[in-house]
mmCIF file of C-alpha atoms in Angstrom:
data_model
loop_
_atom_site.group_PDB
_atom_site.id
_atom_site.type_symbol
_atom_site.label_atom_id
_atom_site.label_comp_id
_atom_site.label_asym_id
_atom_site.label_seq_id
_atom_site.Cartn_x
_atom_site.Cartn_y
_atom_site.Cartn_z
ATOM 1 C CA UNK X 1 -4.984 12.262 -123.898
ATOM 2 C CA UNK X 2 -6.249 14.358 -121.052
ATOM 3 C CA UNK X 3 -8.817 14.097 -118.274
ATOM 4 C CA UNK X 4 -10.962 11.012 -117.835
ATOM 5 C CA UNK X 5 -9.811 9.408 -121.088
ATOM 6 C CA UNK X 6 -6.214 9.306 -119.788
ATOM 7 C CA UNK X 7 -7.198 7.846 -116.402
ATOM 8 C CA UNK X 8 -6.611 4.074 -116.513
ATOM 9 C CA UNK X 9 -9.246 3.421 -113.801
ATOM 10 C CA UNK X 10 -11.880 5.273 -115.830
ATOM 11 C CA UNK X 11 -10.858 3.451 -119.020
ATOM 12 C CA UNK X 12 -11.050 0.069 -117.253
ATOM 13 C CA UNK X 13 -14.441 0.937 -115.719
ATOM 14 C CA UNK X 14 -15.817 1.889 -119.135
ATOM 15 C CA UNK X 15 -14.531 -1.349 -120.660
ATOM 16 C CA UNK X 16 -16.117 -3.445 -117.875
ATOM 17 C CA UNK X 17 -19.414 -1.569 -118.254
ATOM 18 C CA UNK X 18 -19.401 -2.010 -122.020
ATOM 19 C CA UNK X 19 -18.846 -5.773 -121.787
ATOM 20 C CA UNK X 20 -21.511 -6.301 -119.119
ATOM 21 C CA UNK X 21 -24.024 -3.961 -120.783
ATOM 22 C CA UNK X 22 -23.748 -6.177 -123.861
ATOM 23 C CA UNK X 23 -24.369 -9.230 -121.643
ATOM 24 C CA UNK X 24 -27.420 -7.495 -120.106
ATOM 25 C CA UNK X 25 -28.837 -6.804 -123.559
ATOM 26 C CA UNK X 26 -27.897 -10.241 -124.876
ATOM 27 C CA UNK X 27 -27.839 -13.400 -122.834
ATOM 28 C CA UNK X 28 -29.491 -11.856 -119.731
ATOM 29 C CA UNK X 29 -32.278 -10.030 -121.594
ATOM 30 C CA UNK X 30 -35.736 -10.964 -120.368
ATOM 31 C CA UNK X 31 -34.584 -13.299 -117.602
ATOM 32 C CA UNK X 32 -36.596 -13.072 -114.377
ATOM 33 C CA UNK X 33 -33.478 -12.360 -112.244
ATOM 34 C CA UNK X 34 -33.099 -8.903 -113.769
ATOM 35 C CA UNK X 35 -33.982 -5.871 -111.628
ATOM 36 C CA UNK X 36 -35.263 -3.304 -114.153
ATOM 37 C CA UNK X 37 -34.504 -0.435 -111.735
ATOM 38 C CA UNK X 38 -30.761 -1.077 -112.057
ATOM 39 C CA UNK X 39 -28.148 -0.720 -114.755
ATOM 40 C CA UNK X 40 -24.567 -1.893 -115.176
ATOM 41 C CA UNK X 41 -22.028 0.236 -113.330
ATOM 42 C CA UNK X 42 -18.383 -0.267 -112.379
ATOM 43 C CA UNK X 43 -17.917 1.238 -108.915
ATOM 44 C CA UNK X 44 -14.666 2.400 -107.355
ATOM 45 C CA UNK X 45 -12.130 0.567 -109.483
ATOM 46 C CA UNK X 46 -8.622 1.320 -108.266
ATOM 47 C CA UNK X 47 -5.161 -0.140 -108.130
ATOM 48 C CA UNK X 48 -4.641 -2.727 -105.434
ATOM 49 C CA UNK X 49 -1.161 -4.160 -105.185
ATOM 50 C CA UNK X 50 -0.300 -5.067 -108.797
ATOM 51 C CA UNK X 51 -3.922 -5.500 -109.891
ATOM 52 C CA UNK X 52 -7.272 -3.693 -110.007
ATOM 53 C CA UNK X 53 -10.130 -4.032 -107.532
ATOM 54 C CA UNK X 54 -13.653 -2.637 -107.553
ATOM 55 C CA UNK X 55 -17.302 -3.634 -107.496
ATOM 56 C CA UNK X 56 -19.409 -4.474 -110.531
ATOM 57 C CA UNK X 57 -23.069 -3.648 -110.118
ATOM 58 C CA UNK X 58 -25.505 -5.190 -112.617
ATOM 59 C CA UNK X 59 -29.278 -5.747 -112.683
ATOM 60 C CA UNK X 60 -28.634 -9.397 -111.727
ATOM 61 C CA UNK X 61 -25.635 -9.315 -109.331
ATOM 62 C CA UNK X 62 -23.167 -7.221 -107.364
ATOM 63 C CA UNK X 63 -19.649 -8.678 -107.250
ATOM 64 C CA UNK X 64 -16.299 -7.547 -105.949
ATOM 65 C CA UNK X 65 -13.921 -7.944 -108.881
ATOM 66 C CA UNK X 66 -10.192 -8.327 -109.308
ATOM 67 C CA UNK X 67 -8.596 -7.793 -112.699
ATOM 68 C CA UNK X 68 -4.937 -8.211 -113.631
ATOM 69 C CA UNK X 69 -2.838 -5.054 -113.634
ATOM 70 C CA UNK X 70 -1.230 -6.041 -116.926
ATOM 71 C CA UNK X 71 -2.254 -8.318 -119.786
ATOM 72 C CA UNK X 72 -1.074 -11.847 -119.059
ATOM 73 C CA UNK X 73 -0.018 -10.947 -115.505
ATOM 74 C CA UNK X 74 -1.994 -13.839 -114.004
ATOM 75 C CA UNK X 75 -1.174 -17.495 -114.405
ATOM 76 C CA UNK X 76 -3.683 -19.188 -116.686
ATOM 77 C CA UNK X 77 -6.302 -21.182 -114.782
ATOM 78 C CA UNK X 78 -9.643 -22.601 -115.853
ATOM 79 C CA UNK X 79 -12.782 -20.486 -115.702
ATOM 80 C CA UNK X 80 -14.626 -21.464 -112.527
ATOM 81 C CA UNK X 81 -11.461 -22.020 -110.498
ATOM 82 C CA UNK X 82 -11.853 -20.703 -106.949
ATOM 83 C CA UNK X 83 -8.902 -18.880 -105.385
ATOM 84 C CA UNK X 84 -8.531 -17.282 -101.973
ATOM 85 C CA UNK X 85 -7.364 -13.674 -101.940
ATOM 86 C CA UNK X 86 -6.159 -11.924 -98.819
ATOM 87 C CA UNK X 87 -7.575 -8.414 -98.727
ATOM 88 C CA UNK X 88 -6.954 -5.943 -95.891
ATOM 89 C CA UNK X 89 -10.231 -6.993 -94.201
ATOM 90 C CA UNK X 90 -9.645 -10.762 -94.489
ATOM 91 C CA UNK X 91 -9.551 -13.692 -96.922
ATOM 92 C CA UNK X 92 -12.212 -14.104 -99.584
ATOM 93 C CA UNK X 93 -12.961 -16.722 -102.234
ATOM 94 C CA UNK X 94 -12.959 -15.377 -105.810
ATOM 95 C CA UNK X 95 -14.031 -17.303 -108.899
ATOM 96 C CA UNK X 96 -12.137 -16.969 -112.193
ATOM 97 C CA UNK X 97 -14.141 -15.708 -115.129
ATOM 98 C CA UNK X 98 -13.387 -14.618 -118.664
ATOM 99 C CA UNK X 99 -15.304 -12.448 -121.089
ATOM 100 C CA UNK X 100 -14.284 -11.490 -124.625
ATOM 101 C CA UNK X 101 -13.402 -7.810 -124.660
ATOM 102 C CA UNK X 102 -12.410 -7.903 -121.003
ATOM 103 C CA UNK X 103 -10.234 -10.962 -120.523
ATOM 104 C CA UNK X 104 -9.668 -12.765 -117.238
ATOM 105 C CA UNK X 105 -11.128 -11.505 -113.989
ATOM 106 C CA UNK X 106 -11.973 -12.937 -110.605
ATOM 107 C CA UNK X 107 -15.196 -12.172 -108.755
ATOM 108 C CA UNK X 108 -16.618 -12.556 -105.275
ATOM 109 C CA UNK X 109 -20.407 -12.449 -105.036
ATOM 110 C CA UNK X 110 -21.826 -9.778 -102.736
ATOM 111 C CA UNK X 111 -25.524 -9.857 -103.753
ATOM 112 C CA UNK X 112 -27.552 -11.938 -106.167
ATOM 113 C CA UNK X 113 -30.261 -11.445 -107.222
ATOM 114 C CA UNK X 114 -30.610 -7.683 -106.822
ATOM 115 C CA UNK X 115 -34.303 -7.245 -106.017
ATOM 116 C CA UNK X 116 -33.718 -5.697 -102.592
ATOM 117 C CA UNK X 117 -32.370 -2.561 -104.280
ATOM 118 C CA UNK X 118 -35.058 -0.130 -105.346
ATOM 119 C CA UNK X 119 -32.737 2.433 -106.963
ATOM 120 C CA UNK X 120 -29.381 2.657 -108.693
ATOM 121 C CA UNK X 121 -28.268 5.108 -106.012
ATOM 122 C CA UNK X 122 -28.982 2.637 -103.196
ATOM 123 C CA UNK X 123 -27.134 -0.143 -105.004
ATOM 124 C CA UNK X 124 -24.204 2.184 -105.750
ATOM 125 C CA UNK X 125 -23.985 3.273 -102.094
ATOM 126 C CA UNK X 126 -23.954 -0.390 -101.031
ATOM 127 C CA UNK X 127 -21.247 -1.175 -103.593
ATOM 128 C CA UNK X 128 -19.076 1.677 -102.276
ATOM 129 C CA UNK X 129 -19.618 0.599 -98.668
ATOM 130 C CA UNK X 130 -18.747 -3.011 -99.548
ATOM 131 C CA UNK X 131 -15.552 -1.972 -101.333
ATOM 132 C CA UNK X 132 -14.551 0.240 -98.407
ATOM 133 C CA UNK X 133 -15.208 -2.638 -95.996
ATOM 134 C CA UNK X 134 -13.104 -5.032 -98.102
ATOM 135 C CA UNK X 135 -10.181 -2.614 -98.170
ATOM 136 C CA UNK X 136 -10.372 -1.612 -94.505
ATOM 137 C CA UNK X 137 -7.694 -3.358 -92.433
ATOM 138 C CA UNK X 138 -8.976 -5.886 -89.890
ATOM 139 C CA UNK X 139 -7.102 -4.164 -87.062
ATOM 140 C CA UNK X 140 -8.960 -0.879 -87.513
ATOM 141 C CA UNK X 141 -12.020 -0.906 -85.318
ATOM 142 C CA UNK X 142 -12.755 2.720 -84.558
ATOM 143 C CA UNK X 143 -15.844 4.774 -85.490
ATOM 144 C CA UNK X 144 -15.564 4.744 -89.278
ATOM 145 C CA UNK X 145 -14.482 1.097 -89.395
ATOM 146 C CA UNK X 146 -17.426 -0.002 -87.279
ATOM 147 C CA UNK X 147 -19.844 2.002 -89.424
ATOM 148 C CA UNK X 148 -18.451 0.612 -92.690
ATOM 149 C CA UNK X 149 -18.581 -2.965 -91.372
ATOM 150 C CA UNK X 150 -22.135 -2.628 -90.060
ATOM 151 C CA UNK X 151 -23.717 -4.257 -93.165
ATOM 152 C CA UNK X 152 -21.267 -7.142 -92.859
ATOM 153 C CA UNK X 153 -22.184 -7.674 -89.183
ATOM 154 C CA UNK X 154 -25.902 -7.535 -89.947
ATOM 155 C CA UNK X 155 -25.476 -10.159 -92.676
ATOM 156 C CA UNK X 156 -23.431 -12.400 -90.345
ATOM 157 C CA UNK X 157 -26.136 -12.168 -87.667
ATOM 158 C CA UNK X 158 -28.864 -12.988 -90.186
ATOM 159 C CA UNK X 159 -26.965 -16.007 -91.486
ATOM 160 C CA UNK X 160 -26.602 -17.374 -87.932
ATOM 161 C CA UNK X 161 -30.367 -17.399 -87.386
ATOM 162 C CA UNK X 162 -31.985 -20.786 -88.033
ATOM 163 C CA UNK X 163 -34.241 -20.876 -91.062
ATOM 164 C CA UNK X 164 -35.911 -23.380 -93.316
ATOM 165 C CA UNK X 165 -34.594 -24.247 -96.749
ATOM 166 C CA UNK X 166 -37.614 -22.433 -98.214
ATOM 167 C CA UNK X 167 -36.730 -19.217 -96.319
ATOM 168 C CA UNK X 168 -33.095 -19.544 -97.380
ATOM 169 C CA UNK X 169 -34.002 -19.977 -101.061
ATOM 170 C CA UNK X 170 -36.389 -17.033 -100.854
ATOM 171 C CA UNK X 171 -33.538 -14.854 -99.539
ATOM 172 C CA UNK X 172 -35.046 -14.238 -96.090
ATOM 173 C CA UNK X 173 -31.563 -13.585 -94.694
ATOM 174 C CA UNK X 174 -31.248 -10.565 -97.000
ATOM 175 C CA UNK X 175 -34.447 -9.032 -95.696
ATOM 176 C CA UNK X 176 -33.802 -9.791 -92.044
ATOM 177 C CA UNK X 177 -36.790 -12.042 -91.546
ATOM 178 C CA UNK X 178 -39.076 -14.638 -92.949
ATOM 179 C CA UNK X 179 -41.970 -14.059 -95.334
#
């Protein structure tokens, strides 16, 4: 094998995309949470410690994902189990999932639903920025670090603003104001 086919990150990304494209066409088809402007895309998957990390972008969510570096490398736990993972930028809660054709994975929700993204390119850029922010050490706080963490700071500020339950359920914190 040569080129992209021999690259394990590319092979893993293709497998993730294949599984979630089938979900999009199957059990998610026609549901009102789907953003028709978006498609399934695995963004930035790379080795992290012994495992894989990246962001999965779909028409219905954007999640940071961890996958085991080797088959059976993770202890078996029930789907839905929440585990804390320490990434360079801090600790995050990930939820165990399992899909046939992919196996076990753990995910941390970044966005859901995905209606604030008008294009695949905008969603992809956000996914890359989120992954960079997750993998950026906490101690780094110079120009690039501040720029990459800007979306995180904006979200924190929005979440600290008081709002009604109605505004919360409508996702006002994602838009920066009430409707």
